[in-house]
Every structure is written in structure tokens, then in C-alpha cells.
Amino acid sequence: MKTYQNHILVVFSDVNFSPQLFGILQELHNQKISFRVLLIGDSGDLIGQQIKTQEWNLRIIPKRNKSSSILNLFTISVEIMRFRPKVLFASGQFATVIGMFAAKVLNVPSRIFIRHHSNFHHKYRMRIGILLDKITNYSSTEIIAVSTVVKKILISDEAAKPEKVKLIHNGVDLNNFRFEPPNCKAVSTQNFEKARLFHIGVVSRLTEWKGVEYTATAFVRLQKEFPNSRLHIVGAFADTYTDVRHILSTVPENAYTLEKINSNIPLFLQELDAFVHVPVGTDDEAFGIVYIEALASGIPCIFTQSGVINELDAPDSYAHIVAFRNSEEIYMNLKRLIQGENNSKIAVPESWLNQFSLDVMARSYADLLLGEGR
């Protein structure tokens, strides 16, 4: 096998832990591709610690505030001149903006980045964000869209050249999530208080477009009717954290849990009786990896149709699809699940799930970065 010398300079930011990014690096290593990683972040970030265990070529650059980010631009420019890569590959908004600009100015032949967000800047009329998106789109030679939703936004809303945009789905270690789903037996309203607990899970950043407050509202109503129901929300505390806490304040404190991070999502899902993920618009979720993880786990799911679920034919065959911003429909579906009246969904086809495996994703990235996917 040929060894590719000084081939790829990888720049990551805005990430603490990512099996997807680590999987890409592992595939590059397996194919004997020379690469150097610049991680803009903290030395304590889990992804940096993972990379160190592999003894790969890594430099950690402290992330500076916006006013002094020119220093990061200078650092990356110096790295480009020293390493002389054929490809600069970026992930994370901060790394993408300064990485694509520096690589364009310094004539790196291939400039590739992952577009993780969807319509966020457009929806909230963030002019600076929109401008930076256009600059990075222009500066790149290829843009990786993680879903058809993102691909559509890049081409239709931001006028990116269609030939630039490549679709590579995010990857999941599917074997970690496959297990026998819980046996949701019918429990009458009269007897539920004496029955086992019914666990409902959410994995989502607490921000407006994720719709967690609608799940919280539905749960408050459900919990008053079924006191043995429990809600467990995992996700970074953001702009709707206070709202969600206020909504849940009317139920007993032991009826719900809010935590910023859970290091074992497969086990978390395995212990649930129902999972809810309800972004507030068709294009609001760029991908939604929890969709894939929950479907692979085989637990009953309540979803809105956003992100990658737009790519699943007849999604209501596999999950309970509810309207956007509709706590009433979330409540009704949870109630039916508790009473055993809503368990007729079938397993998602393995052929559909397998396209999201980490191995498939990593090979697709390696092919693209080597020019074989162009």
C-alpha cells in the first residue's frame, strides 16, 4: 500500500468527544496516510486525550476569544507553511472559518470541511453567521453535508456550487446500540401506580429549536396521571434550560433528572421505555444522530420529522411521528405506550441503518480526502 506523505492537515474545534471524528482519523491511519491534527480547544478535551493515546501527530491550540482569534489564524497559517499539506480538512465552525480562509490564501490545493449546522443562521437572521458561511463555502473546494437537509440548504439557500457539495452521513457504532427492546406490557390506569417505573428519555441540547420544552410540558401532564412515570433529559444547558426547569417544577423532584452529559448513551437508551426527540422544524436538525441511535436500540420512539428522518421512507412505520411544537401529541403517544396501546411499530431495516455505520462513514471520508470520491 502506498504511503501518502504530508497529505492532510486536520483542524478541529468546538468538540470535546466525537467517535465520528476519531473514526475518520483511525481510517486515515489504517490507510497509512500522513496527517497532522490541530485541535483548537483545551488539553482536557476527551478527543485530544484519545488522539494522544494513538501517538498521532497532534498539536493543541488554546481557543481564544473572537477579538484575539487572529492569533489562531496566524498559528494555522504557520502550520500550513511548515506541513505543506495537499489537503486541509476542517470540522467545527471556528476551525472551518479560519482554516478555510488560511488554506485559500496559502493555496492549499484541496480545502474540505464538514458542515454540521443546518438553517440556524438563516432562521435567527444571524448576519455575521450567514456571511461567514458564505466565505467558508467560497473558500473551500469541497463541502461535506451530513444529511440531505444540509445539502439542500447549502445549494438552495446559500448558492454553493452543487458539484462542491458531497453527502456523507454521520456514523454510529451500531453494535453498541443493538439490544432487545423493553417489553412494554399494557398497564391499566388504575394499576399503574403500583407497577414498575416507566422511563422516558431525551438526549438533546436545551435550546429553542430542539423542542425539549414541549416534551417537558407533555410529561408534566402525563406524570400527574401516571405518577410512576419518570423523565430523564441529557444535554447541554442552553437558552431553554430555565424554561424547562420552570415547566418541570410542578412535578415531584424525583420524577425527573436533568444532566449535562452522560458518558454511556447506549446504556442510557437500554434502560428506557420510550425515547423522545422533537426538533421544531423540518430543516432545524442538521442530522440528529440520536435518531439513529434510538432506532438502532429498538426502543419505542416519538419523533418529529426533521434531519436524517427526512431520508427514511414511511418513518411512521418505525416511530411515532408527531407534529412540530405539539405537546398534546407527545402526551397522547406516551400515554398509549404506557397503556400498551401504541406498540405496533416495526424495526427499521438493517439495510437502512447500516449506511450510518462508523466504518462506512470513515471509508467515505478517506476516499474523499484522497481524491477518490471526487
Steps between C-alpha positions, in 0.01 A plus 500: 500500500626845410590735784370854450754753630396839644157445362244638742495775762197443723354791701231433762317735735181517704524134598571315823426141398411366155509132397435624144809721477715245680377232259607711203850542643521128573415420137761746373756333726397154382550608139849632586411858416727760656299756695542758773222607734450851636243498778372843596383450855616383840757237588232327708267439205427129468570491128846642562569237764386229258731627228792512742453131585553420131820705485378682191644835397299741718526862607246659735439870446317694773174646374508877533212743506379660180706815541826306517414218259745659256766317703336166416491601134872579517576168672312298241661695216846417639401131529388501136830649386697244704297188422416594140191281483322399185172507695372711788206329668297691760217426740338746739391853416805675646747261334310520172493879476867559571617173341326553166609865481866424578507204262348707219752783545792256518384299198439162664372295202208328679301681768226286652274554802203333666184709515338396828229765538192544284285815481600642839654826375220561251218420740624741764620763249859486624666721239855435611435124500350513151796705373751257651313204349525661156871575545580143604285357220688715249844424647453123490544259214257248651232517767380190681129510581401258777143461372279584203353784708843664529575434133177672399573805718853532361384491138158666516544756776871580480564451127788259556603333176327159485819329382674616819251340737553134593257303718660287772276402788620506858598160631395298802657193659177309448611191693505707820131578465347171389320321781166339573242778542305522825180303524241775541201316644164663530447658841156626593461851638368360827795268559784710360587661832596156633681397184866542409635841403455613141818675385491767228825630358617807308851565366512858380661836556255720689453762231187636335511317169540159666148522648582347839251729674214331311610162633521648851148642470365164383678322785351728768153404386594132469664482842193630678300219341771235531714578809746219425614664177849651501674742261878508451644776281866494393645803324695821532318772694431782255238767436190297594645339814322748728169448315526123525581517872202729556264265312620199700480682834135395536583127528694329784876548480558126490285472186760650269874531448695765310866434426743672267675189377475123522811302413310183411213579264455136387435394862279806555282403203491136606335597828218700338141409419458790257724755329395845380678729252290787362687781317264781405538504120575280200839662437592594857688177576806470277528125558384381841726209591267412788238404241732225374613393847145470631371315193796259516420440868151383412320698770164671428576845360302822471646732235429805294610461140821698477864444403588150386147370561409681179705232324303208646209380288174474696658596835164455675542123444794500740438789741211709627518819295343806661438855378752774571462692827216273613515388863148355473607241241812414701284448809245282316768276353674458836169416664426236238845350547447476874166328446642265237280640224772641276762229451432390143808655337749279319879500511685726258654297212862406564585610146393855588681507834822355359560803279564692822768268637828654613694283256296613199535863603876480565572331166294763318702777661832331424400457134400863473810633674719295266312627198335167423153626585514804276 
